[in-house]
C-alpha cells in the first residue's frame, strides 16, 4: 500500500478570508420575585351563595302509564306533496380572466420590516378591570317549588301482614333404609316383572266434526283494497325563470392595465473568448492506474479427516440390554357370587301400587261438567269458572 500527502491551495482557500461573527444581543428575562402576602382565594360563588338546610324531596309516582301504540304511520308530508323540482340552468361566470403569472425566480431582497425592526422589551400591561364588590341580599331564601305547592300527599293503605307458619317437626324417627338396601342381597335371579296394569287410552265415541272454536270464531273477511290518492299532474309555471343575481346585476367590469415590473434589467456581459475547461483540481490531481487487490485467505488449521465414518455413538457403545420381567397383577378375580337360595323379587312398588281411574280433560267437552261459562274475550277464547260447593255454617 502506498500513500501520498498533497498540500495544495485552491482558489477557494486563497480568496476566502474568515470574518469574526458577532452574536446578536439576546433579551435576558428578569428574575421572578414572588409577591408578599396571602392569596385571596375568594370567589363570587362563595360570596353570593348562602347554604340552606334541604330535605329530601318525596318521589311522586304517576298512578297510570298510558301505553303508546308503536305502529307505522303511512302518511305523506306537506314538503313532499307541495315541493316540485325545477330544472336549474347553470349560470355563466362574470369573473374576468386572470392574466397575471407569478415569477419563477426566487425573491432575494430584504423587506423594510426586516431592516427597520428593532426588538423591544415587552412590559406587562396594567389591568383596567374594576374591583368586583359582592352585594349580599337581606331577603331570606324561598325554598318553595311547584312540586311542593301542587303536590297533595295521599295516605297509603295498610298492607295485611301474612302470618308466618311455624315449623312443626314430626315425632316419628327418620327412616334412612332404602328399598335397594332392604331388597338387594347380592343373589342371582330373574328380572322382576312390571305389575302395573296397562293404561287404557281415553278416546271419545263421537266423531270429529272438522270444526274448531278458532275456525268458528275467526271466519275470513273480505278486505277492501286501500284507496290510492290521485296526484294532480304537474303544470309548469308560465314565463321564463329569472336567473339574475345581485352580483350579476351590480357588477361593473373595469379595464385594468398590466403593472410594469420594478425589477431592474439584468445587463449580461458577453465575451468572444473560448471557454477554457481547466481547473486546479484537474492539473494537481491526475488520474493514476489502480490494480485490484487479490483476496486474502487464512490457512486451514484443522486437517480434513481421512477414512470411513464408523457411525458408533457413546450410547450405542456403553448400552447393555437387559431382559424385562413382567409384574404380577394384584387385581382380584371378577367372579360373581352364586347362591342356591331363590331371588326374592318382591318390591314396595309391586305391593303398594294402587290403580287410579284416569281423568278426562274438561277441555274436550263442549260444556265441561263442574264449570260455569263466564264470557268470551276479543280473540274468541271462552272462559269458565269452577263451581265451589257451599259450606254450611254450624
Short mmCIF file of C-alpha atoms in Angstrom, two decimals:
data_model
loop_
_atom_site.label_atom_id
_atom_site.label_comp_id
_atom_site.label_asym_id
_atom_site.label_seq_id
_atom_site.Cartn_x
_atom_site.Cartn_y
_atom_site.Cartn_z
CA UNK A 1 0.00 0.00 0.00
CA UNK A 2 1.18 3.49 -0.88
CA UNK A 3 0.09 6.87 0.49
CA UNK A 4 0.66 10.38 -0.80
CA UNK A 5 0.43 13.73 1.03
CA UNK A 6 -0.53 16.62 -1.28
CA UNK A 7 -0.51 20.14 0.22
CA UNK A 8 -2.09 22.41 -2.38
CA UNK A 9 -4.02 25.65 -2.01
CA UNK A 10 -7.14 26.05 -4.18
CA UNK A 11 -8.78 29.27 -5.31
CA UNK A 12 -11.42 29.00 -2.57
CA UNK A 13 -8.75 28.78 0.14
CA UNK A 14 -6.75 31.69 -1.31
CA UNK A 15 -9.71 34.05 -1.92
CA UNK A 16 -11.80 33.28 1.16
CA UNK A 17 -10.96 35.15 4.38
CA UNK A 18 -12.75 34.25 7.61
CA UNK A 19 -14.64 37.01 9.37
CA UNK A 20 -15.47 37.36 13.02
CA UNK A 21 -19.11 36.52 13.72
CA UNK A 22 -20.71 38.73 16.30
CA UNK A 23 -23.59 37.18 18.23
CA UNK A 24 -26.86 39.08 18.29
CA UNK A 25 -27.91 40.55 21.63
CA UNK A 26 -30.39 38.32 23.42
CA UNK A 27 -33.08 39.54 25.76
CA UNK A 28 -32.43 38.30 29.30
CA UNK A 29 -35.69 37.81 31.22
CA UNK A 30 -36.00 39.36 34.66
CA UNK A 31 -35.71 37.13 37.70
CA UNK A 32 -39.08 36.16 39.14
CA UNK A 33 -39.74 37.57 42.58
CA UNK A 34 -42.83 36.27 44.41
CA UNK A 35 -45.18 38.86 45.87
CA UNK A 36 -45.55 39.16 49.61
CA UNK A 37 -48.82 38.46 51.40
CA UNK A 38 -51.53 35.79 51.12
CA UNK A 39 -53.53 34.94 48.01
CA UNK A 40 -57.22 35.88 48.15
CA UNK A 41 -58.97 32.65 47.08
CA UNK A 42 -62.47 34.06 47.46
CA UNK A 43 -64.88 33.77 44.50
CA UNK A 44 -68.21 35.34 43.68
CA UNK A 45 -69.86 31.93 44.10
CA UNK A 46 -68.61 31.62 47.70
CA UNK A 47 -69.67 35.20 48.50
CA UNK A 48 -73.18 35.11 46.89
CA UNK A 49 -74.16 31.54 47.74
CA UNK A 50 -75.75 31.01 51.17
CA UNK A 51 -76.09 27.40 52.28
CA UNK A 52 -79.56 26.22 53.36
CA UNK A 53 -80.71 23.03 55.02
CA UNK A 54 -82.63 20.98 52.43
CA UNK A 55 -84.88 17.99 52.99
CA UNK A 56 -85.09 15.10 50.51
CA UNK A 57 -87.94 15.55 48.08
CA UNK A 58 -90.56 12.79 48.11
CA UNK A 59 -90.96 10.90 44.84
CA UNK A 60 -94.35 11.40 43.18
CA UNK A 61 -95.07 8.28 41.15
CA UNK A 62 -97.80 8.54 38.49
CA UNK A 63 -100.90 6.40 39.01
CA UNK A 64 -101.12 5.04 35.49
CA UNK A 65 -98.89 4.98 32.44
CA UNK A 66 -100.58 5.00 29.11
CA UNK A 67 -99.08 2.66 26.58
CA UNK A 68 -98.42 4.31 23.25
CA UNK A 69 -99.05 2.05 20.30
CA UNK A 70 -95.93 1.71 18.18
CA UNK A 71 -97.44 1.39 14.72
CA UNK A 72 -96.18 2.50 11.35
CA UNK A 73 -97.58 5.85 10.17
CA UNK A 74 -98.31 5.79 6.44
CA UNK A 75 -98.72 9.49 5.55
CA UNK A 76 -97.28 11.91 3.02
CA UNK A 77 -95.72 15.09 4.45
CA UNK A 78 -96.58 18.53 3.07
CA UNK A 79 -92.98 19.01 1.90
CA UNK A 80 -93.15 16.03 -0.48
CA UNK A 81 -96.70 16.90 -1.58
CA UNK A 82 -96.08 20.61 -2.32
CA UNK A 83 -92.44 20.65 -3.42
CA UNK A 84 -91.73 20.38 -7.12
CA UNK A 85 -88.21 20.13 -8.51
CA UNK A 86 -87.14 22.80 -11.01
CA UNK A 87 -84.70 22.47 -13.84
CA UNK A 88 -81.95 24.99 -13.00
CA UNK A 89 -79.69 26.16 -15.75
CA UNK A 90 -76.04 26.73 -14.98
CA UNK A 91 -75.23 30.45 -14.73
CA UNK A 92 -72.23 31.87 -16.52
CA UNK A 93 -69.33 33.27 -14.51
CA UNK A 94 -68.79 37.04 -14.65
CA UNK A 95 -65.27 36.85 -13.24
CA UNK A 96 -62.59 38.29 -15.63
CA UNK A 97 -59.80 36.03 -16.77
CA UNK A 98 -56.63 36.17 -14.67
CA UNK A 99 -53.71 37.25 -16.84
CA UNK A 100 -51.18 37.51 -14.01
CA UNK A 101 -48.44 34.82 -13.89
CA UNK A 102 -46.25 34.56 -10.77
CA UNK A 103 -42.47 34.86 -11.33
CA UNK A 104 -40.33 31.71 -11.27
CA UNK A 105 -37.16 33.42 -9.89
CA UNK A 106 -36.74 33.47 -6.10
CA UNK A 107 -37.06 36.93 -4.46
CA UNK A 108 -33.74 37.68 -2.76
CA UNK A 109 -34.18 41.19 -1.27
CA UNK A 110 -34.89 42.06 2.33
CA UNK A 111 -38.05 43.86 3.40
CA UNK A 112 -38.34 47.18 5.19
CA UNK A 113 -39.68 45.35 8.24
CA UNK A 114 -36.54 43.24 8.46
CA UNK A 115 -34.28 46.32 8.04
CA UNK A 116 -36.10 48.71 10.41
CA UNK A 117 -37.34 46.32 13.10
CA UNK A 118 -35.54 46.54 16.44
CA UNK A 119 -36.56 44.08 19.18
CA UNK A 120 -38.05 45.84 22.18
CA UNK A 121 -38.67 44.58 25.70
CA UNK A 122 -42.35 43.80 26.26
CA UNK A 123 -43.75 45.13 29.54
CA UNK A 124 -46.95 43.69 31.04
CA UNK A 125 -49.94 46.00 30.86
CA UNK A 126 -51.84 47.06 33.91
CA UNK A 127 -55.33 45.66 34.33
CA UNK A 128 -58.16 48.19 33.97
CA UNK A 129 -60.82 45.82 35.34
CA UNK A 130 -62.78 47.37 38.24
CA UNK A 131 -62.89 45.64 41.60
CA UNK A 132 -65.81 43.24 41.93
CA UNK A 133 -67.86 44.13 45.01
CA UNK A 134 -70.38 41.50 46.04
CA UNK A 135 -73.80 42.72 47.18
CA UNK A 136 -75.38 40.34 49.71
CA UNK A 137 -79.18 40.30 49.77
CA UNK A 138 -81.04 40.53 53.11
CA UNK A 139 -84.14 38.67 51.81
CA UNK A 140 -84.33 35.08 53.16
CA UNK A 141 -84.17 32.22 50.67
CA UNK A 142 -87.55 30.99 49.42
CA UNK A 143 -87.38 27.22 49.05
CA UNK A 144 -90.94 26.85 47.66
CA UNK A 145 -91.16 24.93 44.36
CA UNK A 146 -94.00 23.97 42.07
CA UNK A 147 -93.64 20.38 43.26
CA UNK A 148 -94.13 21.35 46.90
CA UNK A 149 -97.04 23.73 46.15
CA UNK A 150 -99.01 21.42 43.82
CA UNK A 151 -98.27 18.04 45.43
CA UNK A 152 -101.07 16.62 47.57
CA UNK A 153 -99.93 13.86 49.97
CA UNK A 154 -102.00 10.66 49.97
CA UNK A 155 -102.38 8.12 52.73
CA UNK A 156 -101.30 4.61 51.72
CA UNK A 157 -103.42 1.63 52.55
CA UNK A 158 -102.13 -0.61 55.30
CA UNK A 159 -100.89 -3.92 53.90
CA UNK A 160 -102.13 -7.08 55.52
CA UNK A 161 -99.25 -8.97 57.08
CA UNK A 162 -99.31 -12.66 56.32
CA UNK A 163 -98.68 -14.78 59.43
CA UNK A 164 -95.56 -16.87 59.28
CA UNK A 165 -96.08 -20.60 59.51
CA UNK A 166 -94.35 -22.27 62.44
CA UNK A 167 -92.39 -25.39 61.59
CA UNK A 168 -93.56 -28.44 63.48
CA UNK A 169 -91.15 -31.39 63.34
CA UNK A 170 -92.55 -34.95 63.29
CA UNK A 171 -92.32 -37.26 66.26
CA UNK A 172 -91.50 -40.35 64.17
CA UNK A 173 -87.84 -41.27 63.64
CA UNK A 174 -86.25 -40.84 60.25
CA UNK A 175 -86.24 -43.98 58.09
CA UNK A 176 -82.93 -43.99 56.25
CA UNK A 177 -83.34 -47.59 54.95
CA UNK A 178 -83.86 -47.59 51.17
CA UNK A 179 -85.54 -50.27 49.07
CA UNK A 180 -82.19 -51.05 47.47
CA UNK A 181 -80.60 -51.81 50.85
CA UNK A 182 -83.66 -53.72 52.06
CA UNK A 183 -84.27 -55.89 48.97
CA UNK A 184 -80.84 -56.35 47.41
CA UNK A 185 -78.80 -59.18 48.94
CA UNK A 186 -76.44 -59.99 46.06
CA UNK A 187 -78.43 -63.01 44.84
CA UNK A 188 -78.64 -64.05 41.19
CA UNK A 189 -82.21 -64.29 39.87
CA UNK A 190 -84.63 -63.34 37.16
CA UNK A 191 -85.63 -59.78 36.38
CA UNK A 192 -88.77 -58.53 38.12
CA UNK A 193 -91.92 -58.24 36.04
CA UNK A 194 -93.86 -54.98 35.90
CA UNK A 195 -97.05 -55.25 37.94
CA UNK A 196 -98.55 -52.02 36.67
CA UNK A 197 -101.75 -52.59 34.65
CA UNK A 198 -101.98 -51.44 31.08
CA UNK A 199 -103.06 -47.80 30.67
CA UNK A 200 -106.29 -47.63 28.66
CA UNK A 201 -106.26 -44.80 26.13
CA UNK A 202 -109.12 -42.34 26.55
CA UNK A 203 -110.99 -41.96 23.26
CA UNK A 204 -114.26 -40.21 22.51
CA UNK A 205 -117.03 -42.11 20.77
CA UNK A 206 -118.24 -39.06 18.91
CA UNK A 207 -116.64 -38.40 15.55
CA UNK A 208 -114.67 -35.18 14.96
CA UNK A 209 -116.86 -32.74 13.04
CA UNK A 210 -113.91 -30.92 11.49
CA UNK A 211 -114.70 -27.54 13.05
CA UNK A 212 -112.95 -25.90 15.97
CA UNK A 213 -113.65 -22.90 18.14
CA UNK A 214 -110.93 -20.95 16.31
CA UNK A 215 -112.48 -21.69 12.89
CA UNK A 216 -115.99 -20.77 14.09
CA UNK A 217 -114.93 -17.51 15.78
CA UNK A 218 -112.45 -16.33 13.14
CA UNK A 219 -114.05 -16.52 9.72
CA UNK A 220 -112.37 -14.98 6.67
CA UNK A 221 -113.46 -11.45 5.90
CA UNK A 222 -113.22 -9.62 2.61
CA UNK A 223 -110.63 -6.86 2.82
CA UNK A 224 -111.21 -3.87 0.61
CA UNK A 225 -108.08 -2.50 -1.08
CA UNK A 226 -106.89 0.88 0.26
CA UNK A 227 -107.82 3.94 -1.72
CA UNK A 228 -104.97 5.44 -3.68
CA UNK A 229 -104.78 9.21 -3.61
CA UNK A 230 -104.64 10.67 -7.09
CA UNK A 231 -101.71 13.02 -7.53
CA UNK A 232 -102.53 16.02 -9.73
CA UNK A 233 -100.48 16.42 -12.85
CA UNK A 234 -97.60 18.85 -12.67
CA UNK A 235 -98.20 22.08 -14.64
CA UNK A 236 -95.06 24.19 -15.18
CA UNK A 237 -95.48 27.93 -14.43
CA UNK A 238 -95.85 30.34 -17.31
CA UNK A 239 -92.95 32.60 -18.32
CA UNK A 240 -89.19 32.21 -18.15
CA UNK A 241 -87.19 31.89 -14.93
CA UNK A 242 -85.04 34.88 -13.95
CA UNK A 243 -81.54 33.63 -13.14
CA UNK A 244 -80.04 37.08 -12.47
CA UNK A 245 -78.37 37.56 -9.07
CA UNK A 246 -77.40 40.74 -7.21
CA UNK A 247 -73.72 40.16 -8.07
CA UNK A 248 -74.53 39.72 -11.77
CA UNK A 249 -76.66 42.90 -11.90
CA UNK A 250 -74.46 45.20 -9.76
CA UNK A 251 -71.05 44.06 -11.05
CA UNK A 252 -69.35 46.60 -13.37
CA UNK A 253 -66.29 45.32 -15.27
CA UNK A 254 -63.20 47.56 -15.32
CA UNK A 255 -60.27 47.64 -17.71
CA UNK A 256 -57.09 47.01 -15.73
CA UNK A 257 -53.71 47.81 -17.20
CA UNK A 258 -50.86 45.45 -16.52
CA UNK A 259 -48.44 46.68 -13.84
CA UNK A 260 -44.90 47.20 -15.11
CA UNK A 261 -42.23 45.23 -13.18
CA UNK A 262 -39.91 47.25 -10.90
CA UNK A 263 -37.08 44.73 -11.19
CA UNK A 264 -34.02 46.28 -12.98
CA UNK A 265 -32.98 44.85 -16.30
CA UNK A 266 -30.07 42.43 -15.94
CA UNK A 267 -27.09 43.53 -18.07
CA UNK A 268 -25.21 40.41 -19.01
CA UNK A 269 -21.65 40.64 -20.25
CA UNK A 270 -20.83 38.66 -23.34
CA UNK A 271 -17.26 37.71 -24.27
CA UNK A 272 -15.91 36.35 -27.54
CA UNK A 273 -13.13 34.29 -25.89
CA UNK A 274 -13.46 30.48 -25.99
CA UNK A 275 -14.19 28.64 -22.74
CA UNK A 276 -11.15 27.15 -21.01
CA UNK A 277 -12.14 23.93 -19.24
CA UNK A 278 -9.07 23.77 -17.00
CA UNK A 279 -9.06 23.88 -13.19
CA UNK A 280 -6.58 23.40 -10.37
CA UNK A 281 -8.29 20.13 -9.48
CA UNK A 282 -7.60 18.60 -12.91
CA UNK A 283 -4.00 19.89 -13.02
CA UNK A 284 -2.96 18.86 -9.47
CA UNK A 285 -4.83 15.53 -9.27
CA UNK A 286 -4.10 13.49 -12.39
CA UNK A 287 -5.59 10.02 -12.81
CA UNK A 288 -3.49 7.07 -11.60
CA UNK A 289 -3.63 3.49 -12.72
CA UNK A 290 -5.02 1.27 -9.95
CA UNK A 291 -4.78 -2.54 -9.72
CA UNK A 292 -7.38 -4.66 -7.90
CA UNK A 293 -6.03 -6.36 -4.78
CA UNK A 294 -6.44 -10.13 -4.54
CA UNK A 295 -8.41 -12.00 -1.84
CA UNK A 296 -6.66 -12.75 1.46
CA UNK A 297 -7.41 -16.30 2.68
CA UNK A 298 -6.36 -17.75 6.02
CA UNK A 299 -4.61 -21.10 6.13
CA UNK A 300 -6.71 -24.03 7.38
CA UNK A 301 -5.56 -25.08 10.87
CA UNK A 302 -7.70 -28.24 11.30
CA UNK A 303 -6.77 -31.00 8.81
CA UNK A 304 -9.53 -32.84 6.93
CA UNK A 305 -10.46 -36.33 8.30
CA UNK A 306 -9.32 -39.43 6.44
CA UNK A 307 -11.01 -42.85 6.33
CA UNK A 308 -14.64 -44.06 6.59
CA UNK A 309 -17.11 -42.87 9.28
CA UNK A 310 -17.95 -45.58 11.86
CA UNK A 311 -21.31 -44.07 12.97
CA UNK A 312 -20.93 -45.54 16.53
CA UNK A 313 -22.10 -43.21 19.34
CA UNK A 314 -21.30 -43.37 23.07
CA UNK A 315 -24.88 -44.51 23.84
CA UNK A 316 -24.58 -47.49 21.48
CA UNK A 317 -21.12 -48.43 22.75
CA UNK A 318 -22.00 -48.25 26.52
CA UNK A 319 -25.62 -49.55 26.41
CA UNK A 320 -26.15 -53.08 27.84
CA UNK A 321 -29.57 -54.71 27.06
CA UNK A 322 -31.49 -56.45 29.91
CA UNK A 323 -34.40 -58.89 29.87
CA UNK A 324 -37.78 -57.46 31.05
CA UNK A 325 -39.66 -59.33 33.78
CA UNK A 326 -43.49 -58.66 33.68
CA UNK A 327 -45.03 -57.63 37.02
CA UNK A 328 -47.81 -59.74 38.51
CA UNK A 329 -51.30 -58.17 38.76
CA UNK A 330 -52.79 -57.81 42.26
CA UNK A 331 -56.36 -57.28 40.96
CA UNK A 332 -58.88 -59.84 42.38
CA UNK A 333 -60.72 -62.18 40.03
CA UNK A 334 -64.03 -60.80 38.68
CA UNK A 335 -66.23 -63.76 39.65
CA UNK A 336 -69.89 -63.47 40.66
CA UNK A 337 -71.11 -64.93 43.95
CA UNK A 338 -73.52 -67.79 43.32
CA UNK A 339 -76.11 -68.97 45.81
CA UNK A 340 -78.73 -71.79 45.80
CA UNK A 341 -81.36 -69.59 47.55
CA UNK A 342 -84.01 -68.27 45.09
CA UNK A 343 -84.14 -64.50 44.44
CA UNK A 344 -86.82 -62.55 46.27
CA UNK A 345 -88.26 -60.19 43.62
CA UNK A 346 -90.97 -58.61 45.80
CA UNK A 347 -90.66 -54.78 45.90
CA UNK A 348 -92.56 -52.00 47.60
CA UNK A 349 -93.70 -50.74 44.19
CA UNK A 350 -95.44 -54.04 43.34
CA UNK A 351 -97.08 -54.35 46.78
CA UNK A 352 -98.20 -50.75 47.41
CA UNK A 353 -99.23 -49.68 43.86
CA UNK A 354 -102.96 -48.93 43.54
CA UNK A 355 -104.72 -48.43 40.22
CA UNK A 356 -106.26 -44.97 39.76
CA UNK A 357 -109.12 -44.04 37.49
CA UNK A 358 -107.93 -41.94 34.50
CA UNK A 359 -109.40 -38.45 34.43
CA UNK A 360 -110.73 -36.92 31.23
CA UNK A 361 -109.60 -33.38 30.37
CA UNK A 362 -112.54 -30.94 30.80
CA UNK A 363 -111.47 -29.04 27.66
CA UNK A 364 -112.65 -31.98 25.48
CA UNK A 365 -116.34 -31.40 26.46
CA UNK A 366 -118.40 -28.65 24.75
CA UNK A 367 -119.67 -27.68 28.23
CA UNK A 368 -117.34 -29.18 30.90
CA UNK A 369 -119.06 -30.54 34.00
CA UNK A 370 -118.37 -28.71 37.23
CA UNK A 371 -117.68 -25.38 35.43
CA UNK A 372 -119.87 -22.32 34.63
CA UNK A 373 -119.42 -20.28 31.43
CA UNK A 374 -118.43 -16.64 32.12
CA UNK A 375 -117.54 -14.69 28.92
CA UNK A 376 -115.67 -14.63 25.60
CA UNK A 377 -112.73 -12.27 25.06
CA UNK A 378 -111.92 -10.25 21.92
CA UNK A 379 -109.83 -13.11 20.47
CA UNK A 380 -112.69 -15.64 20.69
CA UNK A 381 -111.49 -17.68 23.72
CA UNK A 382 -114.12 -18.94 26.18
CA UNK A 383 -113.56 -18.63 29.93
CA UNK A 384 -115.18 -20.96 32.54
CA UNK A 385 -115.30 -20.72 36.34
CA UNK A 386 -115.12 -23.78 38.60
CA UNK A 387 -118.16 -24.40 40.85
CA UNK A 388 -117.18 -24.37 44.51
CA UNK A 389 -119.51 -26.28 46.88
CA UNK A 390 -121.21 -24.17 49.51
CA UNK A 391 -120.05 -24.78 53.08
CA UNK A 392 -122.79 -24.76 55.70
CA UNK A 393 -122.06 -22.97 58.98
CA UNK A 394 -122.63 -24.89 62.19
#
